[in-house]
PDB file of C-alpha atoms in Angstrom:
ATOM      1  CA  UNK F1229       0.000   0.000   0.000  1.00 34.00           C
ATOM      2  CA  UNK F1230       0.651   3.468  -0.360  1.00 40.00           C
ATOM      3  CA  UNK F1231       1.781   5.879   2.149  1.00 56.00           C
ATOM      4  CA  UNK F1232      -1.692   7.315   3.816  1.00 63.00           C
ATOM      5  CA  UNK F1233      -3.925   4.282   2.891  1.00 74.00           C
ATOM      6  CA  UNK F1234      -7.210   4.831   4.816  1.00 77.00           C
ATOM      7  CA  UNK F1235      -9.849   1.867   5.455  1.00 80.00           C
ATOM      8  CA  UNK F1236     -12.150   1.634   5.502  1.00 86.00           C
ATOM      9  CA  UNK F1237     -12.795   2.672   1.765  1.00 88.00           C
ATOM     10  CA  UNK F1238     -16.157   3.777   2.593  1.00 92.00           C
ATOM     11  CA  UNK F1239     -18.408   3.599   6.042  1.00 94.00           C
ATOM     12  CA  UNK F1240     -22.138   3.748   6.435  1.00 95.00           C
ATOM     13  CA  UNK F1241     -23.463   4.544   9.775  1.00 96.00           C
ATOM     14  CA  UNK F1242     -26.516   5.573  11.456  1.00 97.00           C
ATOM     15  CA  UNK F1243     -26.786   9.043  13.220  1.00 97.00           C
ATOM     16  CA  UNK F1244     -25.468   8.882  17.055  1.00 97.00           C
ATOM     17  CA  UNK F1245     -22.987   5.796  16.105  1.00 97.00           C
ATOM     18  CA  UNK F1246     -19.261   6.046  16.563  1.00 97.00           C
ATOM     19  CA  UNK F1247     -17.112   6.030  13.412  1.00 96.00           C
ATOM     20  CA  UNK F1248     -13.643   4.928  12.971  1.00 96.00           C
ATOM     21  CA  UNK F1249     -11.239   5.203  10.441  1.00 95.00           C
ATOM     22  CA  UNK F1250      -7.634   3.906   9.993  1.00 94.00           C
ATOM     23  CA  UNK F1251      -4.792   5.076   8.576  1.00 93.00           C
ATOM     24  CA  UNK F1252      -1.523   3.104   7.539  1.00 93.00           C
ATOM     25  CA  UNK F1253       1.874   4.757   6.770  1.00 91.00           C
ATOM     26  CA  UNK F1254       5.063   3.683   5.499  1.00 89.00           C
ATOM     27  CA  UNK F1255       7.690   6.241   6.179  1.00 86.00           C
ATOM     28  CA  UNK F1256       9.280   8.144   8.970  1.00 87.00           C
ATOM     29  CA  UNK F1257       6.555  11.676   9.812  1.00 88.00           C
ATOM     30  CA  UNK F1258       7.239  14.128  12.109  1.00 85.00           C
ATOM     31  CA  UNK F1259       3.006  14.280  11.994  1.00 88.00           C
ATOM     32  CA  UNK F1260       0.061  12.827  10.688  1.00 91.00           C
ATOM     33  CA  UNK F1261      -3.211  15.128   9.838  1.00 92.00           C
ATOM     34  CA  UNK F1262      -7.219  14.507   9.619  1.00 94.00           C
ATOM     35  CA  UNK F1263      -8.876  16.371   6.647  1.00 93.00           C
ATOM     36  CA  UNK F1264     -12.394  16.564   6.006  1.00 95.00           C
ATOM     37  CA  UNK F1265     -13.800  17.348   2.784  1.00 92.00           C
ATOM     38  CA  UNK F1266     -17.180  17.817   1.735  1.00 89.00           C
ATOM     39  CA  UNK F1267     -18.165  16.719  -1.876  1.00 81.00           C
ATOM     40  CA  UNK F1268     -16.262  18.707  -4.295  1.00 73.00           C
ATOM     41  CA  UNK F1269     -15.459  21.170  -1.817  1.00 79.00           C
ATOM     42  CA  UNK F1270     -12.230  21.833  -0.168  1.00 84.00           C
ATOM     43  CA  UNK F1271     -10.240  20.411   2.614  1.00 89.00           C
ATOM     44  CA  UNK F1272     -11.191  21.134   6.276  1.00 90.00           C
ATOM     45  CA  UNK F1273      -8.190  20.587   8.614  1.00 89.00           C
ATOM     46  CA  UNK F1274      -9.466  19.002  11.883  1.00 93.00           C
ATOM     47  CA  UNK F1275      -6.570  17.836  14.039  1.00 93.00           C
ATOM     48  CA  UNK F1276      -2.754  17.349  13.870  1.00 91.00           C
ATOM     49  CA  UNK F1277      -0.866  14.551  15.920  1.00 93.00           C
ATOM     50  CA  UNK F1278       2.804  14.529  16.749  1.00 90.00           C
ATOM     51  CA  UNK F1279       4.911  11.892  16.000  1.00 91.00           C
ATOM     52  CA  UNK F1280       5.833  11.676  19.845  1.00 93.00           C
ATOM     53  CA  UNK F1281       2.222  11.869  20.778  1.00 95.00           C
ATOM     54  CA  UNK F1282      -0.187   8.960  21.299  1.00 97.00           C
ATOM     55  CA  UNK F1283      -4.001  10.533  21.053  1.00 97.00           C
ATOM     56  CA  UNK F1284      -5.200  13.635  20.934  1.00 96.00           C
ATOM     57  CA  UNK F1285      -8.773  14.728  21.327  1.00 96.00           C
ATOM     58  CA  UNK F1286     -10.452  18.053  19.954  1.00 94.00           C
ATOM     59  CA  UNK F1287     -14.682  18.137  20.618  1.00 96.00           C
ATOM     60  CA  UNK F1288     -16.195  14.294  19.372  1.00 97.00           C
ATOM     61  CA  UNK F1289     -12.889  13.988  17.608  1.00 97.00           C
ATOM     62  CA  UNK F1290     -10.383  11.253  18.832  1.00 98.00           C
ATOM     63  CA  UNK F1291      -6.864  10.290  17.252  1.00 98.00           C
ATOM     64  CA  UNK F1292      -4.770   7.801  17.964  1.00 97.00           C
ATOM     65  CA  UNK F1293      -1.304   7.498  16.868  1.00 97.00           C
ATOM     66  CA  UNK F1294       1.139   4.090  16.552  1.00 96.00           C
ATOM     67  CA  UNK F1295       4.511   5.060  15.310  1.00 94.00           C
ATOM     68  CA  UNK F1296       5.534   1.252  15.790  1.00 95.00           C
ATOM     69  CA  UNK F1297       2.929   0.320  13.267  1.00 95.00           C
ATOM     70  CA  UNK F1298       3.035   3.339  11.224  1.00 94.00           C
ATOM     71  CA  UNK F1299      -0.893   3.535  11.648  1.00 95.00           C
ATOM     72  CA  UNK F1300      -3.481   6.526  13.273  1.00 95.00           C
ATOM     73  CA  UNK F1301      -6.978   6.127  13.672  1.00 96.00           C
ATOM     74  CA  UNK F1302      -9.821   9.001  13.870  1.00 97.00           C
ATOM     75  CA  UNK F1303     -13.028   8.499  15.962  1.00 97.00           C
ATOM     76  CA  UNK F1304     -15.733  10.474  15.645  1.00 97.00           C
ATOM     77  CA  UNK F1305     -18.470  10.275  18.363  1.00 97.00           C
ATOM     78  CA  UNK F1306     -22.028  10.601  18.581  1.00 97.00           C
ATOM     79  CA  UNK F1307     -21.974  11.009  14.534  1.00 97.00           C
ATOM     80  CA  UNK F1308     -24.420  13.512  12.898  1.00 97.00           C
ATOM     81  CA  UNK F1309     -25.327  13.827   9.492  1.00 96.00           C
ATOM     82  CA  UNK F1310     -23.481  16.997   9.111  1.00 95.00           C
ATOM     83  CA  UNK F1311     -20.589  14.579   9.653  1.00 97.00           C
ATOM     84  CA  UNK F1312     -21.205  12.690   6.246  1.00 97.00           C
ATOM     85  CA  UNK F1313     -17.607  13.877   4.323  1.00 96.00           C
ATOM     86  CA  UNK F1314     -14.415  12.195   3.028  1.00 94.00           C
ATOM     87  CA  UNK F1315     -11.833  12.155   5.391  1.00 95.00           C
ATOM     88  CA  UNK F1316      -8.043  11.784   4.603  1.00 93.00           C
ATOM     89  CA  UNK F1317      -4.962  11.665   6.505  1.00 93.00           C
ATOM     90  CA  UNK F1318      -2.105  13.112   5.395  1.00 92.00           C
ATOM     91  CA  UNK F1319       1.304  12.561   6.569  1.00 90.00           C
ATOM     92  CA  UNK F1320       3.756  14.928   6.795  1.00 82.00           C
ATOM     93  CA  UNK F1321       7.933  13.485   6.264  1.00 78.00           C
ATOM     94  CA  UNK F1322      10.884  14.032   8.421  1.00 72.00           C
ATOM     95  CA  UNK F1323      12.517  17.216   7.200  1.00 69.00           C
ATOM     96  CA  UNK F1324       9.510  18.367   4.371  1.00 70.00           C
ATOM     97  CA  UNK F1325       6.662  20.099   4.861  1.00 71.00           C
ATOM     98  CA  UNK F1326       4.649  18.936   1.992  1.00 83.00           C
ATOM     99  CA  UNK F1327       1.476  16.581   2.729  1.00 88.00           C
ATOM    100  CA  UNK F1328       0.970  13.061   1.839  1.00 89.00           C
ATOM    101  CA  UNK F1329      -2.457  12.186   1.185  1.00 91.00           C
ATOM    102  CA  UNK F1330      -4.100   8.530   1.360  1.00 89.00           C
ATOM    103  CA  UNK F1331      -7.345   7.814  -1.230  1.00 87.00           C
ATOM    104  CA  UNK F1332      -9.600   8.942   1.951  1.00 90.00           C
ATOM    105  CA  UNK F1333     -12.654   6.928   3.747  1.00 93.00           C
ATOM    106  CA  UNK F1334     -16.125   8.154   2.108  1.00 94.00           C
ATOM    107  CA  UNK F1335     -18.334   8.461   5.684  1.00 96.00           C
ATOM    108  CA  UNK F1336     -22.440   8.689   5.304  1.00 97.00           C
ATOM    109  CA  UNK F1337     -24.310   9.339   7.906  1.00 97.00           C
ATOM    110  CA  UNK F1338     -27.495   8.422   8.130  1.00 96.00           C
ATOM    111  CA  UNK F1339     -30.397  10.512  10.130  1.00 92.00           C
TER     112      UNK F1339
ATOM    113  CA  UNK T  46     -11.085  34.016  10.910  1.00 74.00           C
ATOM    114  CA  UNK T  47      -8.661  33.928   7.897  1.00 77.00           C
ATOM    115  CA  UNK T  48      -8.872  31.715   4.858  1.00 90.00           C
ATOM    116  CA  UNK T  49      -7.222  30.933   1.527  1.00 94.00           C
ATOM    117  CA  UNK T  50      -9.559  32.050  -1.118  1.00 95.00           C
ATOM    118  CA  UNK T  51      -8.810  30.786  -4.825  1.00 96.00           C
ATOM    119  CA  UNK T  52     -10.313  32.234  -7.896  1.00 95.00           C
ATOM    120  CA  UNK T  53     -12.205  30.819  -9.969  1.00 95.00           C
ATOM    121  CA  UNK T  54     -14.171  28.182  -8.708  1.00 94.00           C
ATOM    122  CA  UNK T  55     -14.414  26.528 -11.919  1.00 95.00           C
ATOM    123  CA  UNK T  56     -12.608  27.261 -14.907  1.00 97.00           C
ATOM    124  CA  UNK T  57     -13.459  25.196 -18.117  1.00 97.00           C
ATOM    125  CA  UNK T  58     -10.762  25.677 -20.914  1.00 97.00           C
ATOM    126  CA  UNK T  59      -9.778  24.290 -24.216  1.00 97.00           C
ATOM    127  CA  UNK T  60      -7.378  21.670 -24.621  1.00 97.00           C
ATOM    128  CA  UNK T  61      -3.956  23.439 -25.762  1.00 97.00           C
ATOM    129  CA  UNK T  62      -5.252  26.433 -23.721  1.00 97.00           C
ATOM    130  CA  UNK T  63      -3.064  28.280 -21.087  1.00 97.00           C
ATOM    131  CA  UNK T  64      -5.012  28.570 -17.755  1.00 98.00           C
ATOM    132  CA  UNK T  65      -4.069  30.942 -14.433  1.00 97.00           C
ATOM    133  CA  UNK T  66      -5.415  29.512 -11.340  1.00 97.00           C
ATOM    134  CA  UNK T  67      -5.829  32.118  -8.640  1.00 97.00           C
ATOM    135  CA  UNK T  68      -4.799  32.028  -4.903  1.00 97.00           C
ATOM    136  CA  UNK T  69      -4.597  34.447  -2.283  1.00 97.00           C
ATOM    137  CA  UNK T  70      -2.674  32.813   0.599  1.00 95.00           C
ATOM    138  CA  UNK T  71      -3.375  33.861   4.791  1.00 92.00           C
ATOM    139  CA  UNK T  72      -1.845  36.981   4.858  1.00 89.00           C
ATOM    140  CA  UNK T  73       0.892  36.262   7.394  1.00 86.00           C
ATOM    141  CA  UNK T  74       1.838  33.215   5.999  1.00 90.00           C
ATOM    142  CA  UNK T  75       5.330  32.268   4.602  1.00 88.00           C
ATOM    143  CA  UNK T  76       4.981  29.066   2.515  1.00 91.00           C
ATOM    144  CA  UNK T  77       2.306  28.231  -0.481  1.00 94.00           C
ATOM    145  CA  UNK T  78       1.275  25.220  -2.418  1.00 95.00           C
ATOM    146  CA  UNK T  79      -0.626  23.452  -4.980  1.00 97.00           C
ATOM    147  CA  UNK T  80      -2.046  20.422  -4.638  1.00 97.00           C
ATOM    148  CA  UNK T  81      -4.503  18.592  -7.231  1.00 96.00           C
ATOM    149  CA  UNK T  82      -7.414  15.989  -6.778  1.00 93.00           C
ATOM    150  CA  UNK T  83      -8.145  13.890  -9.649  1.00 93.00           C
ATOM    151  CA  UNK T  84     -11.546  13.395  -9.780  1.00 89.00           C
ATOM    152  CA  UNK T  85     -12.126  10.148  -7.501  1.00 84.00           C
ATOM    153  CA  UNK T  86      -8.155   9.930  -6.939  1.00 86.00           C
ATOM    154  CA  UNK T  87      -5.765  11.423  -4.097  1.00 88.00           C
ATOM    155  CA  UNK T  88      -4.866  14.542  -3.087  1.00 93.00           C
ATOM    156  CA  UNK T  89      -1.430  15.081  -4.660  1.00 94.00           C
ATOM    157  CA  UNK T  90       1.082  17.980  -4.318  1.00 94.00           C
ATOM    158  CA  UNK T  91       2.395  19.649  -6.838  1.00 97.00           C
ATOM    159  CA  UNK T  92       4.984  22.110  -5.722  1.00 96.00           C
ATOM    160  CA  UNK T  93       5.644  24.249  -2.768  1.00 93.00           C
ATOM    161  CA  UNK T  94       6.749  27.946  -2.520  1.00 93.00           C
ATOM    162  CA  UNK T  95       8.662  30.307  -0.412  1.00 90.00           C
ATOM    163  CA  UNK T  96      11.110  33.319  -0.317  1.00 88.00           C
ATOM    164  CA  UNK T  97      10.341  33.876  -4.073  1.00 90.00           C
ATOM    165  CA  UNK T  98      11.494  30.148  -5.379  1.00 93.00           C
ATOM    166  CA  UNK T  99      10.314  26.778  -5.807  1.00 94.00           C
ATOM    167  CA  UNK T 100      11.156  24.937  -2.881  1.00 91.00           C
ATOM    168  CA  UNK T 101       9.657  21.516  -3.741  1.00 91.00           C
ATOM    169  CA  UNK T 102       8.082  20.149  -6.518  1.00 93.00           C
ATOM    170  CA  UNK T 103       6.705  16.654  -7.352  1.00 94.00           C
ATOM    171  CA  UNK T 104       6.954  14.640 -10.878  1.00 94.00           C
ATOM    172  CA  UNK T 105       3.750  15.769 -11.245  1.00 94.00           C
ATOM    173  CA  UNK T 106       5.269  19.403 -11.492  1.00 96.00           C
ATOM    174  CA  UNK T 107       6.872  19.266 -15.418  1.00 94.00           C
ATOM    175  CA  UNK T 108       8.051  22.096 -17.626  1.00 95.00           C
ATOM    176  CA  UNK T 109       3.523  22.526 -18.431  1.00 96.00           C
ATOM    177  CA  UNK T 110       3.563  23.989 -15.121  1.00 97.00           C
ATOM    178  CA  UNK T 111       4.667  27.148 -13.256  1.00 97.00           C
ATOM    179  CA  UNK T 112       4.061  28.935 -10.356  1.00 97.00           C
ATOM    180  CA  UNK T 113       4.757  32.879  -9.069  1.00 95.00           C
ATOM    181  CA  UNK T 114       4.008  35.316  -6.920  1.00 92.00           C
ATOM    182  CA  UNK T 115       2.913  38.527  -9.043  1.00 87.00           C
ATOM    183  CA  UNK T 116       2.815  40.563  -5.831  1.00 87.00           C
ATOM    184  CA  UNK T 117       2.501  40.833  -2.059  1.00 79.00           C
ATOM    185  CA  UNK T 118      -0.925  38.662  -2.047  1.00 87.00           C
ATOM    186  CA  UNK T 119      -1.703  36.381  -4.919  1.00 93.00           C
ATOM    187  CA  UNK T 120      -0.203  33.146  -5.893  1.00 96.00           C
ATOM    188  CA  UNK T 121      -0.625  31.608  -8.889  1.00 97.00           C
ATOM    189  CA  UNK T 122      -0.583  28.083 -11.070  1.00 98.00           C
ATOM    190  CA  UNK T 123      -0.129  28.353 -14.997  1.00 98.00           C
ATOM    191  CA  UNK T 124      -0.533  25.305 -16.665  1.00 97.00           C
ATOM    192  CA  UNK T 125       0.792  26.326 -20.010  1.00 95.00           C
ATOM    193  CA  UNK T 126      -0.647  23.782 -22.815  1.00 94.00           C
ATOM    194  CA  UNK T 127      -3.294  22.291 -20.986  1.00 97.00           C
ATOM    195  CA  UNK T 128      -4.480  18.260 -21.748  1.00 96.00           C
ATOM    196  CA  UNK T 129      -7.823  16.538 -20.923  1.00 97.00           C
ATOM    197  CA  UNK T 130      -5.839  14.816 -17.949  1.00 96.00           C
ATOM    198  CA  UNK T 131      -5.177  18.194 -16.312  1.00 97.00           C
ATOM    199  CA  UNK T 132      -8.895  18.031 -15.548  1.00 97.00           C
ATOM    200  CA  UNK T 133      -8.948  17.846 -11.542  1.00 96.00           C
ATOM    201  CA  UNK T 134      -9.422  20.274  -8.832  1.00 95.00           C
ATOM    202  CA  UNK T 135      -6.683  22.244  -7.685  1.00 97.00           C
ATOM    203  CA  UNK T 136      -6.388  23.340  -3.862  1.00 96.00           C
ATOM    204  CA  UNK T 137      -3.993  25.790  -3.008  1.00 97.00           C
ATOM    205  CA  UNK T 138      -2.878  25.832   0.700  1.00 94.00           C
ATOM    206  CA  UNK T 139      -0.841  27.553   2.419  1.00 92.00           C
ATOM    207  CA  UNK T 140       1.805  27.849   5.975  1.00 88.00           C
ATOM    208  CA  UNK T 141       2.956  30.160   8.583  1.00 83.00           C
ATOM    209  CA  UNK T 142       6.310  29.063   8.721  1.00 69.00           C
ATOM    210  CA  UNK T 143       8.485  25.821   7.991  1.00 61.00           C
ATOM    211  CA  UNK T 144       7.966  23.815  11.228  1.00 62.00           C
ATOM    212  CA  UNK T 145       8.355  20.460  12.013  1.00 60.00           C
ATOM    213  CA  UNK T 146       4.268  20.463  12.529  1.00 64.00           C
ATOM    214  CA  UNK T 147       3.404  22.590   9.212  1.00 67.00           C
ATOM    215  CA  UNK T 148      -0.404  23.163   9.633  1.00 77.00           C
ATOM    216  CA  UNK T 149      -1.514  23.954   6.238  1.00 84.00           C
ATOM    217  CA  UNK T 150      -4.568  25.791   5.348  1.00 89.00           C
ATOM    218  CA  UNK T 151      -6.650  25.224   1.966  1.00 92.00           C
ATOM    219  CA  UNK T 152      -8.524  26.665  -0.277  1.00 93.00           C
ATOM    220  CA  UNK T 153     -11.998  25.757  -1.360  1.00 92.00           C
ATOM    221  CA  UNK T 154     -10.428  24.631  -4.929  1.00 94.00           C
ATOM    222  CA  UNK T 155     -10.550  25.533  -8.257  1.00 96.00           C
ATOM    223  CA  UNK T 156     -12.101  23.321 -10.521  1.00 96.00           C
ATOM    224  CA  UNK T 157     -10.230  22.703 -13.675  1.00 97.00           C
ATOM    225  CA  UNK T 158     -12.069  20.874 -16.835  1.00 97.00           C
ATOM    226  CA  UNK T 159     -10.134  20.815 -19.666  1.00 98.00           C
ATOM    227  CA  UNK T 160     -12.447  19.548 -23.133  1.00 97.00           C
TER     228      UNK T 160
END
């Protein structure tokens, strides 16, 4: 796989389930990223994780980082369907500051 | 609270055609990009920007494209002889500063169909 492969491709869900989506990496990152993107819209940034961190929370968001498997994986609690999106993670390598993007998980959430 | 805005939203050109996309980067901020999103594909970068130069730029990022910064708020894309596979959308993002945690802000994207 690529670097930044998400699963699952796609994730169907009914309104006040959890969600989770994982995120595999191959190379070194100083930090891995959550972006949200509405259809054909642009990319939402919703939380950054260190490499030396673990998990990180920000509102019904919850990542989770594994250096030793090169993997992260976003919750998202209590989903709405305001949540329904693609979301991507995007790595960021040792010593560059461009972003890495996987293919993204395609979340619908159903009222 | 600041944004990237990018101009136009959609652009529809002729293949052969030379295209400008638009950006205006967060005002403050040092370091620009390009990214594109095949239709259905990845987000991929194209090329980053800062102090005046190209300071990275992916395969993707051949002698079709360039990139400048006319003045002290736009940023631009030229793809110069445009082909049906430049059809994608094009996000331009941008940086404060080159940190170890670059938190880069997009645009809403600039649709790009070349026919």
């Amino acid at each position: 796989s690529q670097q930044g492969e998400e699963d699952p491709q796609a994730l169907s869900i009914q309104e006040g389930e959890n969600a989770t989506m994982n995120c595999s990496y191959k190379t070194s990152i100083n930090n891995l990223q959550w972006y949200r993107q509405n259809s054909g819209r642009g990319l939402v940034h919703l939380i950054l994780i260190r490499s030396n961190e673990r998990e990180k929370h920000s509102g019904r968001l919850r990542v989770t980082l594994d250096t030793s498997k090169k993997s992260s994986s976003l919750l998202i609690t209590a989903s709405r369907a305001a949540d329904t999106a693609s979301y991507f993670c995007a790595t960021a390598e040792s010593g560059y500051s461009t972003l890495t993007f996987g293919k993204g998980t395609m979340l619908l959430v159903s009222p | 609270e600041p944004e990237v805005t990018q101009t136009p939203s959609h652009q529809v050109t002729q293949m052969g055609q030379e295209v400008i996309l638009r950006c205006v980067p967060i005002s403050n901020h040092l370091y620009f990009y390009w990214y594109r999103q095949i239709l259905g594909q990845k987000v991929e970068f194209l090329v980053s920007f800062y102090n005046n130069e190209i300071s990275e730029k992916s395969e993707i990022f051949d002698d079709q494209f360039s990139v400048e910064r006319p003045d002290g708020s736009n940023f631009t894309l030229k793809i110069r002889s445009t082909k049906l596979e430049d059809s994608a959308m094009y996000f331009c993002a941008s940086s404060e500063e080159w940190s170890e945690d670059p938190e880069a802000f997009f645009g809403q994207g600039t649709r790009l169909t070349v026919v």
